Amino acid sequence: FLLQDTKSSNGTFVNNQRLGKCNEESLPFEIFSGDVVQFGVDVTENNRKTTHNCIIIEVKLYHSDGNEALPRSPIDRSMGQIKDVDINTQTLYQLAQYIQEAMHREQMLEQKLDYLQGVIRDTQQASNEGWQAIID
């Protein structure tokens, strides 16, 4: 059984993976009994405050002889259909850059947090010493 997105703007998804790019026809994609198929995404019209929901179904496929089609193999399911995803080198490089930048920001935040904790500790100590001097 094959499923194809024919240039939809809101996408067709199998097991949470989009079949093709927006407004482009996807390649035929093999689906199995038990796969979760989603047509579109939730769309909210701002002017009417109306939401048009996507359609999500778990498919049960049957052959013409009445027998249910086989489910997707556990290996395909656990691999997330990586063999069918087209990721180019530029996208991977960009993703690596985003991760590196996020890690740098996290390190900077940790340094600032450590500094602020030191300031609070020093302030508490100075406050305690000030009160002690007043008492003595």
XYZ file of C-alpha atoms in Angstrom:
136
model
C 0.000 0.000 0.000
C 1.387 3.390 -0.999
C 0.487 6.908 0.139
C 1.490 10.104 -1.648
C 1.099 13.770 -0.740
C -0.102 15.598 -3.847
C 1.160 19.137 -3.187
C -0.788 19.821 0.013
C 0.110 22.982 1.903
C -0.378 21.494 5.390
C 1.320 18.157 4.834
C 0.677 14.460 5.046
C 2.463 12.558 7.806
C 3.116 8.871 8.473
C 4.219 8.055 12.029
C 4.951 11.780 12.598
C 7.172 12.086 9.519
C 6.146 14.479 6.777
C 6.065 12.848 3.366
C 7.174 15.874 1.364
C 7.844 19.580 1.371
C 5.052 22.153 1.398
C 3.259 22.445 -1.961
C 5.462 19.744 -3.516
C 4.368 16.290 -4.557
C 6.006 13.603 -2.437
C 7.294 10.279 -3.624
C 4.951 7.341 -3.022
C 5.525 6.106 0.540
C 4.816 2.556 1.658
C 2.424 2.319 4.589
C 1.623 -0.675 6.746
C -1.268 -1.762 8.904
C -0.963 0.000 12.267
C 0.785 3.105 10.915
C -0.520 6.449 12.146
C -1.441 8.758 9.268
C -2.053 12.478 9.745
C -3.564 14.709 7.088
C -2.680 18.371 7.605
C -1.987 20.261 10.802
C -4.291 22.242 13.078
C -4.968 25.619 11.423
C -6.435 28.570 13.328
C -8.109 31.432 11.482
C -7.200 34.565 13.438
C -10.043 36.695 12.118
C -12.737 34.178 13.105
C -10.919 32.499 16.024
C -11.813 29.192 14.374
C -9.588 26.116 14.436
C -9.674 23.522 11.674
C -8.260 20.315 13.095
C -6.049 17.870 11.294
C -7.180 14.299 10.729
C -5.207 11.589 12.545
C -5.944 7.899 12.046
C -4.366 4.541 12.688
C -4.754 2.618 9.466
C -5.814 -1.000 9.242
C -5.074 -2.244 5.755
C -6.652 -5.320 4.217
C -5.746 -7.187 1.053
C -8.428 -8.086 -1.476
C -8.591 -11.609 0.009
C -9.735 -10.126 3.358
C -6.472 -10.702 5.244
C -5.006 -7.785 7.152
C -1.753 -6.415 5.739
C 1.400 -6.896 7.777
C 2.408 -4.243 10.319
C 5.611 -2.244 9.888
C 8.641 -4.161 11.124
C 9.924 -3.110 14.566
C 13.270 -2.192 12.996
C 11.639 0.304 10.605
C 9.558 1.728 13.454
C 12.553 2.147 15.792
C 14.757 3.599 13.062
C 12.131 6.244 12.373
C 12.268 5.621 8.638
C 15.658 7.312 8.436
C 16.248 5.719 5.056
C 13.396 7.801 3.610
C 14.484 11.176 5.026
C 16.450 13.485 2.751
C 18.845 15.553 4.874
C 21.571 17.415 3.040
C 25.006 18.364 4.347
C 24.146 22.046 4.653
C 21.173 21.260 6.901
C 23.332 19.032 9.114
C 26.023 21.719 9.323
C 23.417 24.340 10.223
C 21.977 22.059 12.907
C 25.465 21.471 14.331
C 26.006 25.257 14.430
C 22.711 25.783 16.284
C 23.651 23.122 18.824
C 27.119 24.613 19.303
C 25.646 28.105 19.796
C 23.090 26.770 22.279
C 25.824 24.995 24.247
C 27.877 28.205 24.320
C 24.865 30.186 25.590
C 24.275 27.534 28.255
C 27.918 27.752 29.389
C 27.668 31.548 29.574
C 24.478 31.296 31.642
C 26.135 28.806 33.998
C 29.083 31.192 34.458
C 26.716 34.081 35.194
C 24.766 31.922 37.632
C 27.974 30.896 39.424
C 29.007 34.557 39.625
C 25.612 35.611 41.025
C 25.713 32.806 43.589
C 29.124 34.087 44.695
C 27.792 37.648 44.976
C 24.854 36.429 47.075
C 27.178 34.388 49.292
C 29.512 37.399 49.774
C 26.542 39.690 50.462
C 25.163 37.293 53.070
C 28.557 37.064 54.736
C 28.957 40.870 54.758
C 25.432 41.254 56.140
C 26.101 38.744 58.913
C 29.372 40.459 59.780
C 27.608 43.853 59.833
C 24.925 42.597 62.215
C 27.565 40.946 64.368
C 29.493 44.247 64.556
C 26.320 46.084 65.635
C 25.583 43.475 68.316
C 29.152 43.486 69.675
